[in-house]
Amino acid sequence: MQQPYGSWPSPIDAALAAAHDGQPEWVGFVGDEVWWTEPRPAEGGRRALVRRTAEGAEESVLPAPWNVRSRVIEYGGRPWTGTVRDGAPLVVFANFADQRLYRWEPGGGEPRPLTPVSPVDGGLRWAEPRVDLGRGEVWCVLEEFTGDGPDDVRRVLAAVPLDGSAADDRAAVRELLPERHRFVTGPRLSPDGRRAAWLAWDHPRMPWDGTELLVAEVGDDGALHTVRTVAGGPEESVAQAEWSADGALLYASDRSGWWNLYRDGDPLCPREEEFAGPLWKLGLNWFAPLDNGLIAVVHGRGAAALGILDPESGEVVDAAGPWTEFGSSLAVHGERVVAVGAGPRTGPEVVELDTRIGRARAIGARHRDAVDPAYYPAPESRVFTGPGGREVHAHVYPPHHPGRTAPDGELPPYVVWAHGGPTGRVPCVLDLEIAYFTSRGIGVAEVNYGGSTGYGRAYRERLRGQWGVVDVEDCAAVALALAEEGTADRGRLAIRGGSAGGWTTAASLTGTDIYACGTIIYPVLDLATWGPGETHDFESRYLESLIGPLAEVPERYAERSPTTHADRLTAPFLLLQGLDDVICPPAQSERLLAGIEGRGVPHAYLTFEGEGHGFRRADTMVRALEAELSLYAQVFGLDPTPAVPKLELGT
């Protein structure tokens, strides 16, 4: 049946897309059991801790309002760990509401606090906990705020007593070393317990620019001493380090231009592929050594596969199955490997690989088709040509419906999606938010613009000093190529993005005339007021690499900012903002709105109480998605079926 693009009836409504938003994270073993966290959008966006029992059943182990999530560096870090003591699980986790560490044993009553309440609101935070039963401690990263400003913070390696004696006594927390670096990851103990390894870096570097791999001796008293740097530096990013069963130090370094694996400094599998990625959260891991000497790895060029690396031969054998992308959460136990995998027709699920028989299967958060999969898009991973002939990677999701086609000669509207980061990458996997649009007859193109990860250091460093230029140009190159080849309607192109993607969206709307409208989500918009004291500490010096040092190129900060060029903004837009966002505060959005006041630009500004950087609540996501569709309907002349609430565009 023929029906105009954008008006196709779809069973994928905003509520369904919201219910399937997010993915399992932080997989791990507690004894023989696999545990992980997963989102609960309908429960205020909390992260639930889930276990898979020996019988194969899944159960949420902590009821609402327990929310297993750390706020370390605001983006968070590994929030839980578990072990078995006296035949029963013992779990330690960070609770989002108060950021305290808690100890919990199934059947043992309510979780018991291990750390005190901070005198600064939420100002004692913990990540990457690891239980040391021998010492009766939890070794972890401590982030401690010393004042009310976002820069009033220190981070150290710490040991928290497992007996709860620090629950009301900050002095009972043992700091393993004096403060040495601005940022640290959690310590990894060697198999004999005599050495510890961790990563560290300082402003203005981000962890994908340069980190140091540090090793220290562990004294009989549990103190660290004789610290030395064994790898890394200002121009070398070490993304992860682990000890093998025989005591060798394994790490992922990009010294070759790609994150490859090394053992005590020797390359294991030199390839032009990535065996690691950007360390946006403390505790992300892309490889894990097995007791038999093999190494489970997440690797690839672009798409990331799960494989087993034989360090002696350098051979990698990938797991078979419908999963084409694996995330940066990996754990091993004996000869078992668990990870989070997804594919173009499979949402993220917990996957177990039995290395003895080479069999991989979904064991948790299993994908179940909420609608007929005939409504899913059929994406194409493509390489486009950008300015100067440079490659631009993108995933193109054409409109798709099992029972509808467009009238002859009609070209579809397309929305270019710019991912956040900007140092990141968007995978080619099933996303019902994308299907929400494609099943209605609106195409989507996700662009891994220059600066994205997954394609080597040179590709991600294209954005060095060029944020607001290369990302804008690459998105434009994809949009125009789709129009020129007859895939998209040149007059019905839009752009959208959140966080750094919101910046790219706003910069595209103020710097080009390609797009008819745009959706800007919790964005960076004014560079001069997004830095030390204005945003969180982790990214407060990020602009020094993305733009350049402010003292040296102040004019660039003004010239690149969308707020400076608000007078050029004429296309209708939707601006979405969480009121609790400390990374991209509402003041960023308000400055753009002040710049267009009285200029007659059609726009809507929707704010959401209780939401921070990244929407987590189902009602928020429904409102945002329906508003976005309404914007496109009004600008492109679409008639969605069924209708969505009309977004009021003021001027």
XYZ file of C-alpha atoms in Angstrom:
651
model
C 0.000 0.000 0.000
C 1.285 3.467 -0.875
C 1.280 6.205 1.740
C 3.464 9.334 2.069
C 6.671 9.119 4.041
C 6.228 10.122 7.666
C 2.600 8.981 7.796
C 3.066 5.208 7.948
C 1.269 3.592 10.907
C 3.693 1.966 13.334
C 3.294 -0.279 16.385
C 6.516 1.204 17.770
C 5.258 4.093 19.872
C 7.272 6.341 22.172
C 6.356 4.340 25.278
C 7.672 1.140 23.703
C 10.903 2.842 22.643
C 11.346 4.278 26.151
C 10.750 0.913 27.787
C 13.616 -0.569 25.776
C 16.052 2.312 26.264
C 19.423 1.547 27.831
C 21.312 -1.692 28.161
C 22.789 -4.069 30.717
C 26.143 -2.977 32.130
C 28.860 -3.999 34.542
C 28.659 -7.760 34.099
C 30.502 -9.889 36.616
C 30.651 -13.206 38.411
C 29.685 -13.880 42.021
C 30.945 -17.394 42.444
C 29.483 -19.303 39.502
C 26.590 -16.861 39.048
C 26.499 -14.044 36.508
C 25.338 -10.648 37.831
C 24.899 -7.284 36.092
C 23.058 -3.967 36.266
C 20.230 -2.977 33.939
C 17.998 0.079 33.506
C 14.478 0.480 34.854
C 12.997 3.475 32.966
C 9.552 2.877 34.490
C 11.040 3.010 38.009
C 12.427 6.511 37.799
C 15.395 5.400 35.723
C 17.141 3.478 38.483
C 19.786 0.847 37.739
C 18.782 -2.530 39.149
C 21.256 -5.224 40.184
C 20.272 -8.535 38.583
C 21.526 -12.078 39.106
C 21.167 -15.225 37.037
C 20.659 -18.126 39.406
C 22.079 -21.614 38.975
C 18.646 -22.658 37.696
C 18.811 -20.072 34.913
C 16.257 -17.657 36.373
C 16.831 -13.897 36.437
C 15.953 -11.932 39.545
C 16.409 -8.360 40.669
C 18.259 -8.636 43.965
C 17.561 -5.197 45.447
C 14.106 -3.609 45.318
C 13.402 0.040 44.556
C 14.568 2.573 45.509
C 18.043 0.982 45.619
C 19.905 2.315 42.590
C 23.261 0.698 41.845
C 25.114 3.547 40.180
C 28.186 5.641 41.000
C 28.600 9.349 40.267
C 32.406 9.315 40.196
C 33.566 11.802 37.502
C 29.782 12.321 36.973
C 29.730 9.726 34.201
C 30.252 7.039 36.812
C 32.285 3.906 37.153
C 31.883 0.284 38.041
C 29.450 0.478 40.983
C 29.474 -3.034 42.422
C 31.504 -6.140 43.121
C 30.753 -9.527 44.593
C 32.431 -12.554 46.054
C 31.472 -15.729 47.898
C 32.130 -16.075 51.610
C 31.171 -19.166 53.578
C 29.290 -20.448 50.539
C 27.055 -17.376 50.186
C 27.256 -14.222 48.030
C 28.618 -11.024 49.537
C 28.016 -7.900 47.448
C 29.346 -4.357 47.814
C 27.695 -1.581 45.797
C 27.386 2.199 45.472
C 23.871 3.583 45.939
C 23.052 6.529 43.687
C 20.946 8.594 46.106
C 23.624 9.066 48.787
C 26.692 7.672 46.964
C 27.623 5.537 49.967
C 29.090 2.072 49.624
C 26.880 -0.675 51.041
C 27.430 -4.315 51.916
C 24.649 -6.784 51.251
C 24.216 -10.519 51.636
C 21.102 -12.238 50.248
C 18.901 -13.272 53.127
C 20.859 -11.058 55.490
C 18.431 -8.171 55.748
C 18.819 -4.612 54.491
C 22.120 -3.447 52.976
C 24.489 -2.018 55.575
C 26.481 1.179 54.882
C 30.262 0.929 54.756
C 31.076 4.595 54.144
C 29.892 7.813 55.785
C 27.565 10.521 54.537
C 29.555 13.382 53.069
C 29.394 16.872 54.617
C 29.362 18.085 51.002
C 26.184 16.938 49.232
C 27.028 13.632 47.553
C 30.676 14.535 47.960
C 32.081 11.138 48.942
C 31.893 8.855 45.941
C 33.298 5.421 45.253
C 33.927 3.313 42.164
C 35.559 0.049 41.103
C 35.158 -1.722 44.457
C 37.054 -4.991 44.904
C 36.688 -7.103 48.020
C 39.876 -8.239 49.781
C 38.617 -10.831 52.265
C 42.104 -11.452 53.611
C 42.454 -7.869 54.793
C 38.746 -7.385 55.449
C 38.676 -4.383 53.099
C 37.174 -3.057 49.887
C 39.815 -1.508 47.621
C 38.418 1.173 45.328
C 38.643 4.717 43.963
C 37.607 7.491 46.343
C 36.439 10.796 44.883
C 36.145 13.394 47.645
C 34.736 16.879 47.257
C 36.338 19.409 49.565
C 34.092 22.367 48.729
C 31.014 23.376 46.795
C 32.716 23.998 43.437
C 33.042 21.322 40.742
C 36.840 21.695 40.884
C 37.061 21.260 44.668
C 37.826 17.569 44.438
C 40.534 14.996 45.026
C 40.821 11.359 43.942
C 42.863 8.625 45.599
C 43.086 4.860 45.909
C 41.419 3.804 49.138
C 40.570 0.796 51.284
C 37.221 0.723 53.081
C 36.771 -1.599 56.092
C 34.337 -4.387 55.324
C 33.094 -4.483 58.922
C 31.276 -1.131 58.619
C 33.585 0.750 60.993
C 33.890 3.611 58.505
C 30.124 4.078 58.151
C 30.269 7.013 60.550
C 33.993 7.675 60.540
C 35.754 9.088 57.481
C 39.091 8.625 59.251
C 38.592 4.849 59.195
C 38.959 4.855 55.404
C 42.554 3.991 54.626
C 44.139 5.901 51.748
C 46.556 3.625 49.949
C 48.725 6.499 48.682
C 48.867 10.254 49.057
C 47.130 12.164 46.292
C 49.467 12.055 43.269
C 47.255 12.566 40.211
C 43.994 14.289 39.390
C 42.434 11.078 38.072
C 43.015 7.432 38.950
C 41.404 4.110 38.133
C 40.902 1.281 40.600
C 43.894 -0.822 41.662
C 44.420 -4.288 40.213
C 46.248 -6.713 42.512
C 48.664 -9.243 41.055
C 47.857 -12.927 41.701
C 50.364 -13.107 44.567
C 48.984 -9.898 46.090
C 52.421 -8.266 46.138
C 51.901 -5.676 43.376
C 49.141 -3.290 42.360
C 48.608 -1.614 38.981
C 46.379 1.305 38.037
C 46.052 4.151 35.528
C 46.432 7.870 36.203
C 46.330 11.149 34.307
C 46.173 14.875 34.906
C 44.609 17.969 33.405
C 44.486 19.027 30.631
C 44.708 15.503 29.207
C 41.698 13.301 28.710
C 42.314 9.569 29.214
C 42.289 8.932 25.443
C 45.019 11.576 25.020
C 47.554 10.182 27.461
C 47.621 8.153 30.661
C 50.275 6.538 32.816
C 50.291 2.902 33.869
C 51.608 2.777 37.432
C 52.781 -0.216 39.429
C 53.529 -0.287 43.160
C 54.671 -2.838 45.665
C 52.156 -3.873 48.329
C 53.644 -4.010 51.791
C 52.727 -6.460 54.533
C 50.652 -3.694 56.097
C 48.671 -3.217 52.889
C 50.315 0.107 52.050
C 51.562 0.875 48.534
C 55.163 1.943 48.016
C 57.883 2.130 45.351
C 55.520 3.509 42.694
C 56.881 3.501 39.160
C 55.545 4.268 35.684
C 55.819 1.280 33.343
C 53.939 2.542 30.266
C 52.041 5.508 28.892
C 52.699 9.214 28.839
C 51.358 12.497 27.448
C 50.950 11.081 23.917
C 50.177 7.449 24.771
C 46.820 6.281 26.052
C 46.777 3.141 28.156
C 43.074 2.294 28.482
C 43.156 -0.810 30.695
C 45.570 -2.980 32.654
C 45.168 -6.468 34.149
C 47.395 -9.186 35.589
C 47.541 -12.586 33.931
C 47.404 -15.770 35.999
C 51.192 -16.140 35.745
C 51.827 -12.607 37.033
C 52.506 -10.850 33.716
C 51.126 -7.326 33.301
C 48.734 -7.008 30.359
C 47.629 -3.633 29.058
C 46.031 -1.915 26.076
C 48.075 0.970 24.638
C 47.692 3.074 21.493
C 51.430 3.688 21.092
C 51.179 2.177 17.582
C 48.247 4.410 16.620
C 45.752 1.697 17.607
C 44.786 0.372 21.039
C 46.612 -2.963 20.926
C 47.473 -5.444 23.676
C 50.891 -5.770 25.332
C 52.332 -8.217 27.859
C 55.110 -6.771 29.965
C 55.720 -4.306 27.127
C 55.736 -6.796 24.256
C 52.977 -6.601 21.609
C 50.645 -9.614 21.566
C 48.539 -9.108 18.473
C 49.690 -6.073 16.481
C 46.860 -5.071 14.157
C 45.255 -1.947 12.803
C 42.298 -2.645 15.063
C 41.157 -1.408 18.433
C 41.377 -3.726 21.441
C 40.163 -0.966 23.778
C 38.330 2.352 23.669
C 37.779 5.679 25.410
C 37.683 5.538 29.197
C 34.475 7.530 29.795
C 33.714 5.551 32.964
C 36.105 4.106 35.519
C 36.263 0.346 35.226
C 35.385 -0.132 31.570
C 37.167 -3.183 30.229
C 37.767 -4.604 26.782
C 39.868 -7.631 27.670
C 40.130 -10.189 30.457
C 42.765 -12.920 30.907
C 41.607 -16.480 31.500
C 43.372 -18.851 33.846
C 44.575 -20.999 30.918
C 46.566 -18.123 29.392
C 44.060 -17.170 26.709
C 42.587 -13.662 26.707
C 38.974 -12.704 26.071
C 38.934 -9.571 23.914
C 36.500 -7.070 22.450
C 38.149 -5.870 19.266
C 37.640 -4.542 15.774
C 37.881 -1.697 13.317
C 34.588 0.069 13.706
C 32.350 -2.785 14.850
C 33.617 -4.535 17.993
C 33.499 -8.355 18.113
C 33.981 -10.707 21.065
C 36.879 -13.073 20.568
C 39.475 -15.242 22.266
C 43.107 -14.311 21.710
C 45.890 -16.869 21.906
C 48.838 -14.701 22.992
C 51.359 -17.278 21.782
C 50.161 -17.381 18.165
C 48.430 -13.994 17.985
C 45.337 -15.711 16.571
C 41.879 -14.421 17.498
C 38.778 -16.600 17.157
C 35.499 -14.670 17.332
C 32.288 -15.863 18.924
C 29.545 -16.784 16.471
C 26.004 -15.492 16.809
C 23.693 -12.616 15.939
C 25.783 -10.111 17.891
C 27.844 -7.766 15.718
C 28.768 -5.288 18.463
C 30.030 -5.890 21.985
C 30.315 -3.245 24.661
C 33.082 -2.377 27.091
C 31.941 -4.676 29.893
C 33.580 -8.080 30.094
C 34.187 -10.668 32.823
C 35.666 -14.178 33.037
C 35.388 -17.091 35.436
C 37.260 -20.306 34.769
C 36.702 -20.918 31.056
C 33.537 -18.829 30.869
C 33.320 -15.323 29.415
C 30.384 -12.930 29.762
C 29.883 -9.696 27.832
C 27.099 -7.466 26.489
C 26.327 -7.971 22.808
C 23.831 -6.614 20.301
C 23.130 -6.634 16.567
C 21.008 -4.914 13.930
C 18.034 -7.109 14.874
C 18.991 -7.910 18.465
C 18.953 -5.493 21.377
C 21.743 -5.549 23.995
C 21.784 -8.758 26.028
C 24.160 -10.574 28.360
C 26.081 -13.166 26.351
C 28.083 -16.068 27.746
C 30.859 -17.750 25.770
C 32.030 -21.196 26.904
C 35.598 -21.323 25.622
C 35.783 -25.108 26.033
C 33.214 -25.748 23.313
C 33.189 -22.367 21.566
C 29.462 -21.916 22.164
C 27.985 -18.454 22.776
C 24.430 -17.898 24.005
C 22.316 -15.160 25.512
C 21.810 -15.809 29.218
C 20.489 -12.510 30.561
C 18.417 -9.470 29.586
C 17.484 -11.608 26.586
C 16.177 -9.850 23.532
C 12.500 -10.411 22.949
C 10.751 -8.873 19.990
C 8.258 -6.385 21.395
C 6.778 -6.000 17.904
C 6.946 -7.880 14.643
C 10.615 -7.625 13.586
C 9.383 -6.844 10.094
C 9.161 -3.258 11.377
C 12.869 -3.119 12.259
C 15.113 -1.066 9.977
C 17.753 -2.673 7.778
C 20.859 -0.525 8.359
C 23.805 -0.147 6.039
C 27.284 0.704 7.327
C 28.831 2.987 4.758
C 31.887 5.124 4.140
C 31.260 8.582 2.676
C 33.719 11.115 1.293
C 34.228 14.271 3.294
C 36.187 17.455 2.546
C 39.658 16.800 1.184
C 38.673 13.241 0.292
C 38.699 12.058 3.900
C 36.661 9.017 4.931
C 33.516 9.523 6.998
C 31.910 6.473 8.587
C 28.145 6.295 9.065
C 25.224 3.913 9.561
C 22.258 4.599 7.297
C 18.794 3.429 8.348
C 16.382 3.823 5.410
C 12.630 4.111 6.083
C 11.134 0.641 6.327
C 7.620 -0.735 6.787
C 6.351 -4.225 5.889
C 3.062 -2.943 4.511
C 3.764 0.554 3.204
C 5.701 2.178 0.411
C 5.804 5.822 -0.614
C 4.114 7.213 -3.716
C 6.250 7.031 -6.830
C 8.764 9.839 -7.056
C 8.636 10.879 -3.381
C 11.935 10.992 -1.506
C 11.992 10.481 2.264
C 12.950 12.962 4.954
C 16.167 12.076 6.794
C 17.508 12.991 10.221
C 21.279 13.025 10.772
C 22.181 11.852 14.280
C 25.392 13.271 15.778
C 26.644 11.181 18.695
C 27.864 12.521 22.020
C 31.375 12.495 23.369
C 32.579 13.735 20.957
C 35.269 11.103 21.565
C 33.023 8.088 21.112
C 31.320 5.958 18.519
C 27.793 4.881 17.738
C 27.333 1.144 17.040
C 25.138 -0.350 14.327
C 22.598 -2.166 16.518
C 18.849 -2.398 17.006
C 17.541 0.770 18.646
C 13.783 1.152 18.942
C 14.216 4.912 19.101
C 15.582 4.772 15.561
C 12.862 2.289 14.561
C 10.293 4.743 15.946
C 11.212 7.036 13.047
C 12.119 4.594 10.286
C 8.909 2.590 10.680
C 6.981 5.828 10.108
C 8.873 6.676 6.943
C 11.672 8.925 8.257
C 15.239 7.871 7.530
C 18.088 8.126 10.037
C 21.826 8.469 9.389
C 24.145 8.039 12.379
C 27.515 9.621 11.644
C 30.795 8.546 13.214
C 32.417 11.835 12.254
C 36.133 12.571 12.491
C 37.013 12.412 16.174
C 35.125 9.163 16.703
C 36.786 6.124 18.207
C 37.094 2.692 16.649
C 39.173 3.776 13.655
C 42.573 4.490 15.207
C 44.195 7.456 16.913
C 44.683 9.463 13.704
C 40.944 9.347 12.959
C 39.947 10.499 16.438
C 42.594 13.231 16.436
C 41.039 14.805 13.339
C 38.939 16.710 15.854
C 41.936 18.108 17.738
C 41.488 21.876 17.562
C 38.683 21.341 15.050
C 35.546 20.737 17.146
C 32.691 22.575 15.506
C 34.416 22.271 12.118
C 35.223 18.635 11.258
C 32.150 17.193 12.999
C 29.881 19.721 11.269
C 31.523 19.115 7.881
C 31.340 15.336 8.170
C 27.663 15.337 9.137
C 26.960 17.703 6.249
C 28.893 15.478 3.833
C 26.710 12.492 4.738
C 23.473 14.481 4.542
C 24.316 15.994 1.155
C 25.570 12.696 -0.262
C 22.289 11.018 0.667
C 20.403 13.812 -1.087
C 22.638 13.842 -4.158
C 22.347 10.095 -4.694
C 18.562 10.265 -4.438
C 18.265 8.520 -1.086
C 16.993 11.544 0.862
C 14.875 14.603 0.102
C 17.252 17.599 -0.011
C 14.515 19.883 1.287
C 13.653 17.632 4.228
C 16.907 17.106 6.083
C 17.178 17.505 9.854
C 19.920 17.024 12.438
C 19.775 16.002 16.077
C 22.147 15.123 18.888
C 22.713 15.161 22.629
C 25.588 16.558 24.711
C 28.505 16.980 22.283
C 26.029 15.901 19.603
C 23.857 18.789 20.733
C 26.825 21.078 20.103
C 27.286 19.660 16.601
C 23.571 20.076 15.939
C 23.540 23.704 17.077
C 26.792 24.482 15.237
C 25.301 22.938 12.092
C 22.119 25.009 12.352
C 24.057 28.245 12.905
C 26.860 27.486 10.442
C 25.160 25.823 7.464
C 21.902 26.044 5.532
C 21.613 22.304 4.957
C 19.002 21.406 7.550
C 15.364 22.412 7.682
C 15.225 21.920 11.475
C 17.017 20.311 14.384
C 16.682 18.749 17.832
C 19.268 19.929 20.370
C 19.516 17.804 23.522
C 21.351 18.838 26.767
C 24.027 20.624 24.714
C 27.284 22.517 25.007
C 26.615 25.882 23.353
C 28.891 28.537 24.858
C 32.553 27.545 25.061
C 33.636 30.522 27.136
C 31.405 29.372 29.989
C 32.019 25.622 29.706
C 35.271 24.997 31.481
C 36.799 25.083 34.965
C 34.161 26.056 37.511
C 31.352 25.796 34.933
C 31.170 22.056 34.258
C 32.321 18.926 36.052
C 35.992 18.401 36.726
C 36.472 15.451 34.364
C 35.800 17.485 31.199
C 36.679 20.933 32.508
C 39.874 21.084 30.403
C 38.589 19.005 27.477
C 38.345 22.095 25.278
C 42.123 22.544 25.331
C 42.384 19.619 22.917
C 39.069 20.109 21.106
C 39.472 23.874 20.550
C 42.888 24.935 21.885
C 44.134 26.643 25.059
C 41.834 29.565 25.865
C 44.754 31.895 26.602
C 46.203 31.244 23.137
C 43.081 31.201 20.948
C 40.352 33.156 22.793
C 38.818 34.286 19.513
C 38.295 30.662 18.501
C 36.144 30.052 21.580
C 33.839 32.885 20.591
C 33.865 32.152 16.874
C 32.940 28.470 17.277
C 30.174 28.928 19.872
C 26.596 28.670 18.559
C 25.577 31.319 21.097
C 27.824 33.807 19.287
C 25.959 33.178 16.041
C 22.414 32.983 17.349
C 21.532 35.666 14.782
C 22.229 33.123 12.036
C 19.755 30.637 13.466
C 16.622 30.657 11.350
C 15.582 26.991 11.210
C 12.943 25.727 13.666
C 14.404 23.751 16.540
C 13.518 21.767 19.647
C 15.721 22.192 22.727
C 15.555 19.509 25.448
C 17.233 20.016 28.826
C 17.483 18.194 32.157
C 17.302 20.661 35.025
C 19.692 18.623 37.205
C 22.408 18.456 34.545
C 25.787 19.383 36.052
C 27.739 18.509 32.898
C 25.850 20.736 30.460
C 23.856 22.952 32.835
C 20.592 24.637 31.799
C 22.484 27.944 31.608
C 24.007 26.721 28.337
C 20.568 26.348 26.763
C 19.313 29.593 28.259
C 22.124 31.570 26.632
C 21.081 30.368 23.198
C 17.456 31.209 23.892
C 18.451 34.712 24.999
C 20.274 35.174 21.694
C 17.201 34.443 19.568
C 14.665 36.263 21.714
C 12.378 38.433 19.628
C 13.815 37.209 16.314
C 10.829 35.107 15.297
C 12.621 31.739 15.151
C 10.090 28.910 15.679
C 11.277 26.825 18.605
C 10.284 24.928 21.744
C 12.214 24.549 24.989
C 11.274 21.550 27.133
C 12.856 21.066 30.544
C 12.660 18.043 32.817
C 12.973 18.103 36.599
C 14.969 15.276 38.123
C 16.827 14.560 34.897
C 20.550 15.010 34.523
C 22.891 14.419 31.608
C 21.125 11.634 29.736
C 17.418 11.053 30.175
C 16.540 7.954 32.211
C 12.847 8.222 33.100
C 10.222 6.700 30.844
C 7.875 9.702 30.973
C 10.724 12.038 30.008
C 11.741 9.903 27.059
C 8.152 9.615 25.821
C 7.620 13.372 25.976
C 10.933 14.079 24.248
C 10.419 11.547 21.455
C 6.869 12.645 20.681
C 7.940 16.292 20.671
C 10.735 15.505 18.235
C 8.353 13.707 15.873
C 5.914 16.621 16.093
C 8.691 19.036 15.112
C 9.493 17.032 11.987
C 5.811 16.632 11.150
C 5.252 20.384 11.233
C 8.415 21.330 9.347
C 8.295 18.545 6.748
C 4.531 18.527 6.276
C 4.021 15.008 7.625
C 0.861 13.445 8.993
C 1.939 10.852 11.611
C -0.336 7.879 12.210
C -1.369 7.745 14.958
C -1.091 11.429 15.742
C 1.240 12.668 18.483
C 0.644 15.653 20.787
C 1.368 18.822 18.857
C 4.540 20.602 19.895
C 3.828 24.285 20.318
C 6.516 26.242 18.497
C 6.838 29.738 19.860
C 8.807 32.577 18.378
